[in-house]
Tab-separated table of C-alpha atoms and ligand atoms in Angstrom:
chain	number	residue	atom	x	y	z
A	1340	UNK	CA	5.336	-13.396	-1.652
A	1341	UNK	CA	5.204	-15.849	-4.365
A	1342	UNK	CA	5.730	-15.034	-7.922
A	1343	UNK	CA	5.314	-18.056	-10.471
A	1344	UNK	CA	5.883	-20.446	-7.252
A	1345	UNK	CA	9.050	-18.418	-5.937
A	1346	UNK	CA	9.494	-15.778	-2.992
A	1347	UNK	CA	10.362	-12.759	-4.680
A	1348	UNK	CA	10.068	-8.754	-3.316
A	1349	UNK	CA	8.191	-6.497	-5.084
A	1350	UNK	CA	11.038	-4.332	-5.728
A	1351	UNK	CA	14.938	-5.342	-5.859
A	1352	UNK	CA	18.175	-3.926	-7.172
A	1353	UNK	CA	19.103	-4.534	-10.733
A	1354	UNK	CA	22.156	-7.072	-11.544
A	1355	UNK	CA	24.144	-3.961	-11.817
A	1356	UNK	CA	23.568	-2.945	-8.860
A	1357	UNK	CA	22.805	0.828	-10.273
A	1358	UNK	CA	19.159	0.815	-10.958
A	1359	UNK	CA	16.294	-1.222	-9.617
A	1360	UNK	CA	13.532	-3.725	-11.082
A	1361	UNK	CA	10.035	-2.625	-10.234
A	1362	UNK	CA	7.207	-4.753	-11.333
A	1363	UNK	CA	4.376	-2.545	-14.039
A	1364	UNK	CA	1.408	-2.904	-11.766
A	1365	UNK	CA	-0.503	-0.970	-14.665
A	1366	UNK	CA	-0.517	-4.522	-16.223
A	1367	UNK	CA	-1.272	-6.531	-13.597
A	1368	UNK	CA	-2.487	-9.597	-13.561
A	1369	UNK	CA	-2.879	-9.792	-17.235
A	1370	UNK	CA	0.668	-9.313	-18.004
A	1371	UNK	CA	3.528	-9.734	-15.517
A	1372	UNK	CA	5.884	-7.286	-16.656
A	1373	UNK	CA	9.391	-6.357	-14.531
A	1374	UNK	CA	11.072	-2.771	-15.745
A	1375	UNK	CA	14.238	-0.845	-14.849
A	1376	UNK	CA	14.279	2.285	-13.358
A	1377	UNK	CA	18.128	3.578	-13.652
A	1378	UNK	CA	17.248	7.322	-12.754
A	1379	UNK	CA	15.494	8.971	-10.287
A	1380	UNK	CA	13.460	10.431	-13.459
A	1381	UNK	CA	12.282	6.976	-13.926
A	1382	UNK	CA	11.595	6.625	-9.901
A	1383	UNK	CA	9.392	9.910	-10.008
A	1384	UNK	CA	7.956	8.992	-13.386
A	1385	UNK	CA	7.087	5.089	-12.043
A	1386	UNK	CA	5.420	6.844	-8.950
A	1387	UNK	CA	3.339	9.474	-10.060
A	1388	UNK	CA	1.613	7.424	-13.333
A	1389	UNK	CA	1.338	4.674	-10.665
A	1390	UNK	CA	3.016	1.747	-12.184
A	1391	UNK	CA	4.520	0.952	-8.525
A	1392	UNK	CA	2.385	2.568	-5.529
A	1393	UNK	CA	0.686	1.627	-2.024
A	1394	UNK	CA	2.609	3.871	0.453
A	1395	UNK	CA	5.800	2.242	1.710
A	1396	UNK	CA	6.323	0.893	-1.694
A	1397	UNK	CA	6.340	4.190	-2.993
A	1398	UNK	CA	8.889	5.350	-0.431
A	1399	UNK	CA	11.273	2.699	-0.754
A	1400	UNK	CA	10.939	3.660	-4.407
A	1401	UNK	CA	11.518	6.816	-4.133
A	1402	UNK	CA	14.572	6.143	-1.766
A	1403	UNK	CA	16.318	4.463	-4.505
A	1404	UNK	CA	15.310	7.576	-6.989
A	1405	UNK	CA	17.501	9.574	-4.738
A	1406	UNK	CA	20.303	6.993	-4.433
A	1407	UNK	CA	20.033	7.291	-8.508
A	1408	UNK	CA	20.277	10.861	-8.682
A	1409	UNK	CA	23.130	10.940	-5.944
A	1410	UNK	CA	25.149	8.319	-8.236
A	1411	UNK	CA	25.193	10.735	-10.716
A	1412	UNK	CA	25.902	14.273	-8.890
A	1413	UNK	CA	26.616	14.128	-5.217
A	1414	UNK	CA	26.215	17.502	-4.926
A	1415	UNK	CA	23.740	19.484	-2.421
A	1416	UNK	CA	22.105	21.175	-5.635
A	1417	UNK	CA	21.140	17.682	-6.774
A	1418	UNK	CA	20.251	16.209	-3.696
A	1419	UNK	CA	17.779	18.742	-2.977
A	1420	UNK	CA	16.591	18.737	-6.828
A	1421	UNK	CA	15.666	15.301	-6.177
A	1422	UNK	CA	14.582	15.355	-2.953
A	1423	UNK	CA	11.883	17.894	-4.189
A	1424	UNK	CA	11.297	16.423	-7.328
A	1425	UNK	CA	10.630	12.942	-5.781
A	1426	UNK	CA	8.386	14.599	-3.130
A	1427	UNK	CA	5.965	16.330	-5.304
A	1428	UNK	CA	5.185	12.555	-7.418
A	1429	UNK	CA	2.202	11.750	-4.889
A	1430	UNK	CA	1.341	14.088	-2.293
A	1431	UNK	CA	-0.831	11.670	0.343
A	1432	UNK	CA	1.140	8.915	1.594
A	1433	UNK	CA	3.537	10.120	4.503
A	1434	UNK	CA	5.667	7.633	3.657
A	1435	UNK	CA	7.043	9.335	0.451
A	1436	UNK	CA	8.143	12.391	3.045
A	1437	UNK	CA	9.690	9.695	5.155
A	1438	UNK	CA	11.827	7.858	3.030
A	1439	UNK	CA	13.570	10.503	0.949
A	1440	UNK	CA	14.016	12.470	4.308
A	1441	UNK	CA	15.481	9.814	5.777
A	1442	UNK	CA	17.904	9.062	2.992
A	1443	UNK	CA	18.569	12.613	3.415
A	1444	UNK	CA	19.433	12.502	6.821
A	1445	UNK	CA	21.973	9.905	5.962
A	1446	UNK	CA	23.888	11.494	3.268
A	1447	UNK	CA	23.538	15.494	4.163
A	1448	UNK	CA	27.179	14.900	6.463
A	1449	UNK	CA	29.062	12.634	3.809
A	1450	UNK	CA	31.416	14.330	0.851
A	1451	UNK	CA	29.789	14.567	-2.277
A	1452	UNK	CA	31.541	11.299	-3.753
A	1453	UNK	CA	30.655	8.892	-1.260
A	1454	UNK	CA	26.497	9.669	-1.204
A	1455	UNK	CA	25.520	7.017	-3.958
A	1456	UNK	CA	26.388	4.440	-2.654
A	1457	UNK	CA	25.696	5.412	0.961
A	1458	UNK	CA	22.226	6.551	0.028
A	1459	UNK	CA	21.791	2.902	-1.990
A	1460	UNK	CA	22.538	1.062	1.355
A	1461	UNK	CA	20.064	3.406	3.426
A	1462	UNK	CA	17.175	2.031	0.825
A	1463	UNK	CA	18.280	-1.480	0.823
A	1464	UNK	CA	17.712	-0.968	4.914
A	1465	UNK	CA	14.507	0.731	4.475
A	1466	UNK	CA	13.351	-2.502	2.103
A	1467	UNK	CA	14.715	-4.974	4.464
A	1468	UNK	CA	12.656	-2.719	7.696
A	1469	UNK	CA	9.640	-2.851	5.783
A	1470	UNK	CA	9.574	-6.502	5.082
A	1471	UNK	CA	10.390	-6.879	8.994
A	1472	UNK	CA	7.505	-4.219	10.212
A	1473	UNK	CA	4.943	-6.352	7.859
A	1474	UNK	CA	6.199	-9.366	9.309
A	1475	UNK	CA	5.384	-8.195	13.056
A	1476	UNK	CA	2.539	-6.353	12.184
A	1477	UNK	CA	1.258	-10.323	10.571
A	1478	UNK	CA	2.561	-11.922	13.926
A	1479	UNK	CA	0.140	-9.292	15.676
A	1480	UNK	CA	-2.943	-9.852	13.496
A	1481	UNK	CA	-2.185	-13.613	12.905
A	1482	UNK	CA	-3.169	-13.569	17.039
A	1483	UNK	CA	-5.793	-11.321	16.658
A	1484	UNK	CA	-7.383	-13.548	13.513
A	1485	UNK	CA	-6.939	-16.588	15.979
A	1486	UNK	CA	-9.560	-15.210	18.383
A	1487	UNK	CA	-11.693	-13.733	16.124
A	1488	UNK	CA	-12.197	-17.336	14.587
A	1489	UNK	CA	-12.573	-18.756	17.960
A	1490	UNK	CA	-15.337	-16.809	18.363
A	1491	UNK	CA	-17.010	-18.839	15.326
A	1492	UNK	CA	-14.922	-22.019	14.870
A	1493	UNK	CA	-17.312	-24.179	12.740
A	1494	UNK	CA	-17.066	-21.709	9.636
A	1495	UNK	CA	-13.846	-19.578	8.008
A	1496	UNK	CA	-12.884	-16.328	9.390
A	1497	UNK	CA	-14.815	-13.645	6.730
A	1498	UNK	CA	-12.288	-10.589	6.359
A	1499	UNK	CA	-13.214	-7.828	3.852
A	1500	UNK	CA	-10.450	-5.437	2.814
A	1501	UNK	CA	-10.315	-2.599	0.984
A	1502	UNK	CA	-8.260	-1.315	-2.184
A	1503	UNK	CA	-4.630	-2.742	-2.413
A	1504	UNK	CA	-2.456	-2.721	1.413
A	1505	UNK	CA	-0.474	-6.212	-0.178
A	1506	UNK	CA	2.501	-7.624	-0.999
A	1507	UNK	CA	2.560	-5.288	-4.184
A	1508	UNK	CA	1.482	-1.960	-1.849
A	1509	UNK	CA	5.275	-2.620	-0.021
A	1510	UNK	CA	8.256	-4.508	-0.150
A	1511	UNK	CA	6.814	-8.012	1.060
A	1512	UNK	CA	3.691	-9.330	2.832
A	1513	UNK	CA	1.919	-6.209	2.446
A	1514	UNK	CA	0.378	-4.668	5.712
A	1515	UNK	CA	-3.509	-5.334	5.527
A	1516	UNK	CA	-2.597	-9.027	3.654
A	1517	UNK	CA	0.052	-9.686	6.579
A	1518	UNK	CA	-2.280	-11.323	9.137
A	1519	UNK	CA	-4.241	-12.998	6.271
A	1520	UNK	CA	-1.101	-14.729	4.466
A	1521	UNK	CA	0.192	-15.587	8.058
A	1522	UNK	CA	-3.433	-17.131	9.077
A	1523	UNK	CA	-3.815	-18.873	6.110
A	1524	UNK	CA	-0.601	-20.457	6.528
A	1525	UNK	CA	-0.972	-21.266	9.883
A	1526	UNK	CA	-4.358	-23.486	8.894
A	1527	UNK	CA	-6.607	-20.981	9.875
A	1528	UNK	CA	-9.796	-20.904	7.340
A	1529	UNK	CA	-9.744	-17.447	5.902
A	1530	UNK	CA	-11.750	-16.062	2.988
A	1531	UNK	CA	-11.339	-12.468	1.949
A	1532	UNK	CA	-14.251	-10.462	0.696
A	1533	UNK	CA	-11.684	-8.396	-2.187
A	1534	UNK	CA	-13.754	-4.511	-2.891
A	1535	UNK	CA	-12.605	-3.908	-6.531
A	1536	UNK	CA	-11.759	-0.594	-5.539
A	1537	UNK	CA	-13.425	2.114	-8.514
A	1538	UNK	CA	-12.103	3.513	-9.840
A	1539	UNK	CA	-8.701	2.196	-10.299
A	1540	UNK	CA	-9.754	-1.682	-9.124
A	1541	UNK	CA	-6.763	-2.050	-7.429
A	1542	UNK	CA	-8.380	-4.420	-5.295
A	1543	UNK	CA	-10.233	-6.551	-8.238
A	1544	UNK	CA	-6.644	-6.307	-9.877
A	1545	UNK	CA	-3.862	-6.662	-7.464
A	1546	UNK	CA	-5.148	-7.641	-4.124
A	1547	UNK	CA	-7.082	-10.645	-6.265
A	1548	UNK	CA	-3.767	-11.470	-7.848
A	1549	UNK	CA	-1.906	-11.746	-4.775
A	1550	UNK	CA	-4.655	-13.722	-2.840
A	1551	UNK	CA	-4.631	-15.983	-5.848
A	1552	UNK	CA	-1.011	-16.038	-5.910
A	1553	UNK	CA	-0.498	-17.471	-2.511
A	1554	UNK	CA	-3.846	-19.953	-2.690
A	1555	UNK	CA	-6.123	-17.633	-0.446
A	1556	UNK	CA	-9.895	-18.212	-0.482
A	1557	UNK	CA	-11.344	-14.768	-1.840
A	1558	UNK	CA	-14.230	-13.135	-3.284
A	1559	UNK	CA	-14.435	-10.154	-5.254
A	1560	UNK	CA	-17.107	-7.831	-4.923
A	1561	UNK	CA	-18.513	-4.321	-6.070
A	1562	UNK	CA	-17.738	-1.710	-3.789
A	1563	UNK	CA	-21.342	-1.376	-2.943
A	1564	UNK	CA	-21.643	-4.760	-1.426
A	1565	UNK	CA	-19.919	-4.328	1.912
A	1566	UNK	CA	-22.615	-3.142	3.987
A	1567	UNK	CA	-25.061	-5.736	2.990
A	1568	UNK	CA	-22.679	-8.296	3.545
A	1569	UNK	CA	-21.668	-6.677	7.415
A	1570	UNK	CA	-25.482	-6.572	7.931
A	1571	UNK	CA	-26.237	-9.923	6.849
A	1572	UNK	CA	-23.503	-11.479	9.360
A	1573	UNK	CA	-21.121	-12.455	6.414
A	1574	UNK	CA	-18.026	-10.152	7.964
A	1575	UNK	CA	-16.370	-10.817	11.047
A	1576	UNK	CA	-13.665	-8.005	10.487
A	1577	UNK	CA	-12.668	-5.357	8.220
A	1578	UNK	CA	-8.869	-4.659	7.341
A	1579	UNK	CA	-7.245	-2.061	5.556
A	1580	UNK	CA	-3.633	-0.437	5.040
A	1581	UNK	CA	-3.367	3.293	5.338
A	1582	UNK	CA	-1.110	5.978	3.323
A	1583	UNK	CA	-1.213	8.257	6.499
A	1584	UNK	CA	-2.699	8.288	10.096
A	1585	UNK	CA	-2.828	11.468	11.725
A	1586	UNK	CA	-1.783	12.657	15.446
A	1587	UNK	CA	-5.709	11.986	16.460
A	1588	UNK	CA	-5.611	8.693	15.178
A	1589	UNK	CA	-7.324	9.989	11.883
A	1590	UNK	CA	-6.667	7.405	9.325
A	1591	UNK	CA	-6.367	8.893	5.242
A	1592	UNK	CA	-6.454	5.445	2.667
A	1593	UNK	CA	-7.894	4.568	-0.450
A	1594	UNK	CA	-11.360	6.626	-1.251
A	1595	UNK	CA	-14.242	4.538	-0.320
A	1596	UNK	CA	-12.499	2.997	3.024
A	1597	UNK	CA	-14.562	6.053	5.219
A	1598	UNK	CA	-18.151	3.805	3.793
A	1599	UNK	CA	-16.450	0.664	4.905
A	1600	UNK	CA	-15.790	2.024	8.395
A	1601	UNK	CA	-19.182	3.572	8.471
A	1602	UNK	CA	-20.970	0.495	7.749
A	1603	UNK	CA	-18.867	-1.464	9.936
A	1604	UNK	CA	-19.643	1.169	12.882
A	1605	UNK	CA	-23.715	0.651	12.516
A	1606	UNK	CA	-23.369	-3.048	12.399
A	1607	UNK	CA	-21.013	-4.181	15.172
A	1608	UNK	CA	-17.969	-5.258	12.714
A	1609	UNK	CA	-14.440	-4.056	14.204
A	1610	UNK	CA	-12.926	-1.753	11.593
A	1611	UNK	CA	-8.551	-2.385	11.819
A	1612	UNK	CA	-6.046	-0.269	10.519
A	1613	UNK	CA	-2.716	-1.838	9.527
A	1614	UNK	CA	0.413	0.150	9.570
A	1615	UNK	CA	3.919	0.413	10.256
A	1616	UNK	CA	5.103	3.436	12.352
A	1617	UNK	CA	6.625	5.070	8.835
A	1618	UNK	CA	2.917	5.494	8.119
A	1619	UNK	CA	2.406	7.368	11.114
A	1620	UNK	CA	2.432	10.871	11.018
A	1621	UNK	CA	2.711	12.636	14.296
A	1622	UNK	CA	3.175	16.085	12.653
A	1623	UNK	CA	0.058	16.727	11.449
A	1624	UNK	CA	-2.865	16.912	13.880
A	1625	UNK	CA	-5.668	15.220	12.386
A	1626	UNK	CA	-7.031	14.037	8.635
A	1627	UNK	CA	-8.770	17.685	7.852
A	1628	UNK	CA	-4.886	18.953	7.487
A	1629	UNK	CA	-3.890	15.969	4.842
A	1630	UNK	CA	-3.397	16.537	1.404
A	1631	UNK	CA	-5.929	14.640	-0.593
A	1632	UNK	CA	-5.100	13.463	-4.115
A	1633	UNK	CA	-7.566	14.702	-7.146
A	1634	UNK	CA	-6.271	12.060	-9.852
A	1635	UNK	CA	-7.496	13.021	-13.705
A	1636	UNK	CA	-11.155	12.008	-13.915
A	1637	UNK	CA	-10.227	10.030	-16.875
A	1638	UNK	CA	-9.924	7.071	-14.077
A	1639	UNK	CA	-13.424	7.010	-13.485
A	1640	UNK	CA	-14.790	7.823	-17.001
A	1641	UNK	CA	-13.251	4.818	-18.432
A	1642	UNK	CA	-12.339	1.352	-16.953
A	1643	UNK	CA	-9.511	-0.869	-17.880
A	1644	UNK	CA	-9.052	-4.288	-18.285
A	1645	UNK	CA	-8.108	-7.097	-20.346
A	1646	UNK	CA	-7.568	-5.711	-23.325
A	1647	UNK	CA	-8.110	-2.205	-23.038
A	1648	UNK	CA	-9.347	0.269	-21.801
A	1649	UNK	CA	-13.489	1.646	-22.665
A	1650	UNK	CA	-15.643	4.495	-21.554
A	1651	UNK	CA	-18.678	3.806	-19.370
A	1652	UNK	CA	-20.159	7.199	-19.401
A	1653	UNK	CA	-20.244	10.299	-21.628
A	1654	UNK	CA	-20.145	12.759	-18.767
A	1655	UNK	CA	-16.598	14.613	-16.766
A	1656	UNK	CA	-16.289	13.094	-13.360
A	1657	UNK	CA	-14.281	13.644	-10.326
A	1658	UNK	CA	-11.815	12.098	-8.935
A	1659	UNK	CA	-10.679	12.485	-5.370
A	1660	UNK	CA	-7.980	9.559	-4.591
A	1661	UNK	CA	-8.275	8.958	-0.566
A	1662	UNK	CA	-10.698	10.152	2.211
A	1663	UNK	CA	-10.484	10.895	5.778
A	1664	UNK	CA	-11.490	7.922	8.338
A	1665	UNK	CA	-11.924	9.812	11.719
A	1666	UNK	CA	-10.617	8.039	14.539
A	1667	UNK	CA	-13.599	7.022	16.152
A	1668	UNK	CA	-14.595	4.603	13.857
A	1669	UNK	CA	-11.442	2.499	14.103
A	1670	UNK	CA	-11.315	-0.534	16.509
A	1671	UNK	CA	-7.782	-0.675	16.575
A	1672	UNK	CA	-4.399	-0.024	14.790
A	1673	UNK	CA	-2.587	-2.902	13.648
A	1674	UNK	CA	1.150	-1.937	14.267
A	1675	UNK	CA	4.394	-3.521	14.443
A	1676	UNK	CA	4.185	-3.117	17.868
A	1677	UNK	CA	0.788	-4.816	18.369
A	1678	UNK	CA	-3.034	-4.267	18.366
A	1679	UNK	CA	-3.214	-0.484	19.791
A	1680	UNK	CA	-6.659	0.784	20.538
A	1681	UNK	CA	-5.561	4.647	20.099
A	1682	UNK	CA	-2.876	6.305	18.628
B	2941	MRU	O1	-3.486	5.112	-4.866
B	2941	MRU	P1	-2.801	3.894	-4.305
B	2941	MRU	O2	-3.156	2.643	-5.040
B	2941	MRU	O3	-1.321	4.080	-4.129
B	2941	MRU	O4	-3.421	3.767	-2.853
B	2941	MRU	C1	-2.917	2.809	-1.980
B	2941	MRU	C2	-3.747	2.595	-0.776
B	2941	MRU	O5	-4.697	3.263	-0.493
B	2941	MRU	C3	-3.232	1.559	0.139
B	2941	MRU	O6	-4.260	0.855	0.722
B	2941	MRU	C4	-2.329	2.247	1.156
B	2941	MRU	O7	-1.278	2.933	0.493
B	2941	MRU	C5	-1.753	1.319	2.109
B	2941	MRU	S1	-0.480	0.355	1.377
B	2941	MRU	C6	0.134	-0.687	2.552
């Protein structure tokens, strides 16, 4: 997506060639700050305190950490110290498992002194798959947006979206933002309703930045306001990425997403799911067997912004990370392969 009017990834290998620039989405969008990450210390680090995240930008992330760590010591004692390490940064988005596994995979037969750099190459292939999954998945939804504005040509196409599933959640397009950036360009009229996302606001934050960046229509609202606006007639769709979707079709994303799909049930709105098949997770049978994320409750007790950072109440609070979506409240899945209406 664009960046300061050019087409840049959200993550890319340094000049070197040894390390790789992430952008500090912990700024974001008051400051637009690129760092290094030269070891897979810095990989697991950049994960876990979330200055890179959404869940195939945290695998391809994470695929590099390994290449990192490989560079250094090729040996099966490292590679598994790594492997692990990297592993245990988030626990909820399958696509951490997927990524360092499949780097694995690659570099388990080779001798010790040739893994680096074939473990660097399997990551530069899982960045350049993940920009062309989001690019089919946006072909898919650009089709699906076409008839959904057919249905009410005189006004724009009213999608609301949840947390960040963007160009800054993966390598480029973003999964959730695929279909929008591709209608938009295509001269469809689309405005996105932006949740702010509490209690990080990744969707006030980043999905607002994006959308800005590439000249989208969009409103941000409180998290509350969804199911007045689906009852009132001002949502013709609701999008949102995923971190995992189970064998059932159980989809785990961003907490709050479970309301959206709940309100979208009782008032007619179809509820999508956007993912690429390194989302999907046919081991585990359904969203009761995920792992769900308790992140310190320091996120909700204070907010950030520009600025700083100030408390907005005096009690503890809680803090799960994702919920459960049960698959009867989706519409359809939004894959690479097309619209599916079960998994
Ligand atoms: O905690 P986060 O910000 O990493 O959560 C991210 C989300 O919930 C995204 O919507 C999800 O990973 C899909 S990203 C294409």
């Amino acid at each position: 997506m664009k960046l300061d009017g050019t087409h840049q990834r959200s993550i890319r290998r340094t000049s070197d060639g040894k390390g790789v620039c992430i952008l500090d989405q912990r700024e974001l969008p008051w400051t637009v700050k690129w760092v290094e990450l030269r070891h897979a210390h810095d990989a697991e680090v950049a994960i876990r305190e979330m200055w890179t995240r959404g869940a195939p930008l945290i695998g391809a992330t994470a695929a590099y950490g390994l290449a990192m760590a490989l560079a250094e010591d090729g040996s099966d004692a490292a590679l598994d110290r790594a492997h692990a390490q990297l592993l245990a940064a988030r626990p909820t988005a399958v696509n951490l498992k997927w990524a360092l596994d499949t780097v694995l995979a690659t570099v388990r037969p080779l001798p010790a002194a040739e893994r680096g750099a074939a473990a660097f190459a399997r990551a530069d292939a899982i960045c350049d798959e993940d920009v062309a999954l989001n690019q089919a998945i946006g072909a898919h939804g650009l089709a699906l947006f076409r008839d959904l504005h057919a249905k009410n040509p005189d006004r724009a196409l009213n999608v609301l979206t949840h947390c960040n599933a963007g160009w800054l959640a993966t390598v480029d397009y973003g999964t959730a933002t695929a279909p929008i950036y591709l209608a938009h360009d295509a001269g469809i009229p689309v405005h996105v309703w932006v949740d702010e996302t509490r209690p990080r606001n990744q969707g006030a934050l980043l999905t607002a930045f994006e959308l800005a960046g590439h000249g989208v229509p969009h409103t941000v609202i409180a998290d509350n306001a969804g199911g007045h606006l689906m009852m009132t007639g001002q949502v013709d769709a609701v999008i949102v990425g995923t971190d995992r979707v189970t064998a059932n079709g159980d989809v785990c994303n961003k907490i709050g997403t479970y309301l959206k799909a709940l309100a979208a049930k009782d008032n007619g709105v179809p509820f999508y799911v956007a993912l690429p098949y390194t989302t999907f997770d046919a081991a585990t049978a359904t969203g009761a067997d995920i792992p769900i994320e308790e992140r310190s409750g320091a996120e909700v007790t204070h907010v950030s912004g520009e600025g700083g950072s100030i408390r907005v109440t005096a009690s503890n609070a809680a803090n799960p990370a994702f919920d459960v979506t049960p698959a009867r409240l989706v519409t359809g899945y939004l894959t690479e392969r097309g619209l599916l209406a079960s998994i």
